[in-house]
XYZ file of C-alpha atoms in Angstrom:
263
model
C 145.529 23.912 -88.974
C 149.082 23.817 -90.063
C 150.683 19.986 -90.242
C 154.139 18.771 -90.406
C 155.942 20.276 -93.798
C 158.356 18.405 -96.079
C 161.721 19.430 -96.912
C 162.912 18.322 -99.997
C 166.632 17.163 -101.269
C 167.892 16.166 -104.170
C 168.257 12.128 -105.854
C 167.734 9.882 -102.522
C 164.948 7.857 -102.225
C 162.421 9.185 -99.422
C 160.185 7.079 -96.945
C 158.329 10.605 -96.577
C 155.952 11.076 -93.465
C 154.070 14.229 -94.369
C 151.132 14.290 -91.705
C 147.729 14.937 -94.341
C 144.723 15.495 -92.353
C 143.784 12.814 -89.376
C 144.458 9.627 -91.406
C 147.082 7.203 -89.685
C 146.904 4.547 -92.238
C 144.037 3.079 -92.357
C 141.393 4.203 -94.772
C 137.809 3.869 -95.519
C 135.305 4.998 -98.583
C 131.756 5.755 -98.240
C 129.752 7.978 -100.428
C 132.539 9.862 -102.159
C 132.588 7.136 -103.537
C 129.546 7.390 -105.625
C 130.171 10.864 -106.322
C 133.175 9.404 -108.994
C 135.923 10.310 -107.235
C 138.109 7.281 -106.735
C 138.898 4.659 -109.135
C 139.526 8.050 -111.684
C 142.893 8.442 -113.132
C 143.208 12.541 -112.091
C 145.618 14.933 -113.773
C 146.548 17.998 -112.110
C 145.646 20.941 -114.014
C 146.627 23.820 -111.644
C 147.230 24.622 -108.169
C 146.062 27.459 -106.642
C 147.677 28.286 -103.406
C 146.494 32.384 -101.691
C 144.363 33.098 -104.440
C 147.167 32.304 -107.313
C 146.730 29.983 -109.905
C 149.901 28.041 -111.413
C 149.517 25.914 -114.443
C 150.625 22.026 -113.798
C 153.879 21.525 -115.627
C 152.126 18.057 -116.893
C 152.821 14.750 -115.047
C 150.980 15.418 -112.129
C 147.953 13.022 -111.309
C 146.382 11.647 -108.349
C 144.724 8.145 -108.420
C 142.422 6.854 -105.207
C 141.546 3.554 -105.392
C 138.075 2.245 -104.485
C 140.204 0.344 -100.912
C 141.481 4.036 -100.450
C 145.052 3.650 -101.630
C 146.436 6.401 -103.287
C 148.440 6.755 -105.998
C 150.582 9.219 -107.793
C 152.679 12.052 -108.996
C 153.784 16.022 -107.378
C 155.005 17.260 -110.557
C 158.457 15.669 -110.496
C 158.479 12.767 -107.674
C 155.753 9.617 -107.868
C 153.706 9.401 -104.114
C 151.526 7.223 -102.128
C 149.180 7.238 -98.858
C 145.880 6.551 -97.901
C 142.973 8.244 -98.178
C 139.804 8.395 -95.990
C 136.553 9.796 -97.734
C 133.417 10.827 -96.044
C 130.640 12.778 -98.371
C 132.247 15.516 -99.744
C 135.988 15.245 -97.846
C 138.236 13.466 -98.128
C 141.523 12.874 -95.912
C 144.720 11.944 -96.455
C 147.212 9.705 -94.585
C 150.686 9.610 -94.156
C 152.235 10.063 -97.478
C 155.332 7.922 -99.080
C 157.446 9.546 -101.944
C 160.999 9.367 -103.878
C 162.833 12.153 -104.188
C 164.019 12.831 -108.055
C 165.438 16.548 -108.817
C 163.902 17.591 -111.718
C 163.624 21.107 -113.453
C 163.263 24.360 -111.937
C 159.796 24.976 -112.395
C 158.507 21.345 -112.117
C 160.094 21.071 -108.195
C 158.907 24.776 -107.457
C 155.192 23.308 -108.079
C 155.975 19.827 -106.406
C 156.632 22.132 -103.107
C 153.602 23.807 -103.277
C 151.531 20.716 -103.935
C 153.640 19.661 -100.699
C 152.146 22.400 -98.732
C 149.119 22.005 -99.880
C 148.467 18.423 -99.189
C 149.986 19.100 -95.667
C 146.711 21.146 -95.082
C 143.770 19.766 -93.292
C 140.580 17.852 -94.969
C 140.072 18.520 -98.582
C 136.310 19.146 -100.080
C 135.768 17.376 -103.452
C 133.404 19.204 -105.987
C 132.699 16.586 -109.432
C 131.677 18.318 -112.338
C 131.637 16.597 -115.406
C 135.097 15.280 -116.039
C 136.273 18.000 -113.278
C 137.523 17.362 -110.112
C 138.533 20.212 -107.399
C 140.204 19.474 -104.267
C 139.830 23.050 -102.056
C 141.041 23.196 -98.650
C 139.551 25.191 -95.490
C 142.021 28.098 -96.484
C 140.581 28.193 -99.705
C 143.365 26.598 -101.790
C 142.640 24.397 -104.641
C 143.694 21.719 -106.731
C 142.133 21.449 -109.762
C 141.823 18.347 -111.669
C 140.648 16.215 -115.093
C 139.770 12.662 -115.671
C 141.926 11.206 -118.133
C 140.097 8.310 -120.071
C 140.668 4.877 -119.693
C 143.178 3.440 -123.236
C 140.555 1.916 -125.485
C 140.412 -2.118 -124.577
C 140.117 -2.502 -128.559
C 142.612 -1.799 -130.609
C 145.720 -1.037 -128.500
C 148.837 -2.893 -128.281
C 148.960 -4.715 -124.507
C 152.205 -5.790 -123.615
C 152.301 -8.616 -121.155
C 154.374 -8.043 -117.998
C 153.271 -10.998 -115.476
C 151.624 -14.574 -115.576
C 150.504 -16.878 -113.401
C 148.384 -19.693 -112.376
C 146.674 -19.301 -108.641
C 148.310 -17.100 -105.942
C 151.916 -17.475 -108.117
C 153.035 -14.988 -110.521
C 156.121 -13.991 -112.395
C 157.460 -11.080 -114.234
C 157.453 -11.929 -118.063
C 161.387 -12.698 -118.876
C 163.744 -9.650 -120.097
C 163.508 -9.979 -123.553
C 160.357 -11.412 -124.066
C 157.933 -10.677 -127.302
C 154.815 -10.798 -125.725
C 151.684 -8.879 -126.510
C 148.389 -9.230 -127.454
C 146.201 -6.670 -130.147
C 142.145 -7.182 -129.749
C 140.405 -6.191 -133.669
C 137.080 -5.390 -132.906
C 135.905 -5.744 -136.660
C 137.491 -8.754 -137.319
C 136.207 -10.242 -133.554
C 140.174 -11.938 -133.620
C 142.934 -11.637 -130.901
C 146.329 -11.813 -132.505
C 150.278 -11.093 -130.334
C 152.716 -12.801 -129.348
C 153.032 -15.242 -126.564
C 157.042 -14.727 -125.838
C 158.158 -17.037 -128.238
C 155.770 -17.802 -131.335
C 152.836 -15.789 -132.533
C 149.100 -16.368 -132.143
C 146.126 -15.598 -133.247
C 142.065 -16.665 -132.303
C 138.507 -15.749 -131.779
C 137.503 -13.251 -129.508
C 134.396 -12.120 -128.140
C 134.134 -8.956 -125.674
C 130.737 -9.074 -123.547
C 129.500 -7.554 -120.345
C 133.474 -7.680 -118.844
C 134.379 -11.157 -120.356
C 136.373 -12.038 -123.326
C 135.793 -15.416 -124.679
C 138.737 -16.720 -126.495
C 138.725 -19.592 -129.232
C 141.775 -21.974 -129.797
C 145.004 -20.493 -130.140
C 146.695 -20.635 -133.423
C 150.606 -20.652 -133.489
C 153.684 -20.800 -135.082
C 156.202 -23.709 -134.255
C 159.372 -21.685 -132.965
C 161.483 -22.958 -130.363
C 163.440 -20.549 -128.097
C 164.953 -20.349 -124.587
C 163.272 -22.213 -121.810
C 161.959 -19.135 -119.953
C 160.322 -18.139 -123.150
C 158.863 -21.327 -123.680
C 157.655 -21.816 -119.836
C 155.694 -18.121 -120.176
C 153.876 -19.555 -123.369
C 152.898 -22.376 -122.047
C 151.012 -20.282 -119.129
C 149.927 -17.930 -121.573
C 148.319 -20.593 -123.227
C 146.292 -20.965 -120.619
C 144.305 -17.974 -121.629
C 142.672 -19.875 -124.926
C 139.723 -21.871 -125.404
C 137.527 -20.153 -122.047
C 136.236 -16.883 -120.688
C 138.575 -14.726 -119.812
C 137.299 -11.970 -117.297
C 139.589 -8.637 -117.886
C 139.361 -5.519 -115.426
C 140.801 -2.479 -117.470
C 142.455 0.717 -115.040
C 143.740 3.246 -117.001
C 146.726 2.388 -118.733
C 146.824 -1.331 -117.914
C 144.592 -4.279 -117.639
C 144.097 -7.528 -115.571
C 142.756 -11.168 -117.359
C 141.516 -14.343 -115.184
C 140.826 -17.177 -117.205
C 138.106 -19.969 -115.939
C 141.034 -22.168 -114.853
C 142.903 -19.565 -112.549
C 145.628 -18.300 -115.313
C 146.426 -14.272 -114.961
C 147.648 -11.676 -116.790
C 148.850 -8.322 -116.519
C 149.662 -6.409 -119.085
C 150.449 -2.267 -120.021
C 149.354 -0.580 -123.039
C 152.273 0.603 -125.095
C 153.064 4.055 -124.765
């Protein structure tokens, strides 16, 4: 059954309602769930829409969250909605997404992914590290899981702190970043202001951090306010949740972290 279509224009920012299967906001996740389709970072490898296959351009990926939020990009413009999965189908809401103009053949696959998605209740098929999204018509989306960055070894630069339910964007400016060495079993960064190094210990989803060590550097307040939280990190168990491209830390006494690997 045909749904409402999208008609795109060019640089505004779009509140899109593009009506995707029965979903009207609300979402649920039951045994696709299992099947390893959400919490996946997906990248669109082709579409193919009456029985023709087109190549993604690259930067297409789809992301659905184990709460059923979706996340994620058409080719040129990024998108969200909900998503309601039920064995093997899977449904999606009302869809939100900006409107960029990119190239010529970038858009030309964002609009079919458009139609596409505008289609009634997708079946999922996993295999292996391949996903395929096929609709009742028959067209597909296929898909591959893109690895989560390696916890060990990458560069994580901080972008919030905060103690509780408060949190703030690290200041513009700001030198802070942290580098876990497996082999030497050490943390080292930068905390904003002054660099640090400790002990570290990965187990089971914790990190257990030893005292900080630091250099003595002075420098703007904001700096020094967003090491002093940082701090907070050192001498406990940190928990860390790693999605993707970016990772969460909770210390034992309620400080948290976000921060983004480095591109």
């Amino acid at each position: 059954m045909d749904k409402q279509r999208l008609t795109l224009s060019v640089l505004t920012l779009l509140p899109l309602a593009v009506a995707c299967g029965t979903g009207t906001g609300s979402s649920s996740v039951t045994a696709a769930h299992a099947t390893g389709v959400t919490g996946v970072h997906w990248n669109v490898d082709s579409l193919t829409v009456d029985g023709r296959t087109t190549r993604s351009p690259g930067g297409a990926y789809l992301r659905i969250d184990r709460d059923g939020r979706v996340s994620g990009n058409l080719g040129c413009n990024g998108f969200g909605s909900r998503a309601t999965l039920e064995d093997d189908h899977v449904d999606f809401g009302d869809v939100r997404m900006t409107e960029m103009a990119c190239g010529k053949t970038p858009m030309a696959f964002e609009r079919s992914m458009v139609r596409v998605f505008g289609q009634d209740t997708f079946t999922t098929a996993v295999k292996g590290d391949k996903l395929t999204l096929t609709t009742r018509d028959g067209d597909r989306i296929g898909l591959s899981r893109e690895a989560d960055i390696p916890l060990r070894g990458t560069k994580w630069t901080i972008t919030s702190v905060g103690v509780g339910d408060v949190a703030r964007p690290v200041p513009a400016g700001a030198a802070a970043y942290f580098v876990l060495d497996q082999r030497r079993g050490a943390l080292s960064g930068r905390l904003g202001c002054n660099s640090v190094s400790a002990r570290a210990t990965v187990r089971d989803g914790h990190i257990t951090l030893g005292a900080p060590r630091t250099t003595r550097m002075v420098c703007d307040a904001s700096l020094m306010d967003t090491e002093r939280a940082l701090l907070g990190l050192f001498d406990s168990t940190v928990d860390y949740v790693l999605d993707h491209r970016s990772i969460a830390l909770t210390s034992t006494n309620g400080t948290h972290v976000t921060a983004s690997a480095d591109k």
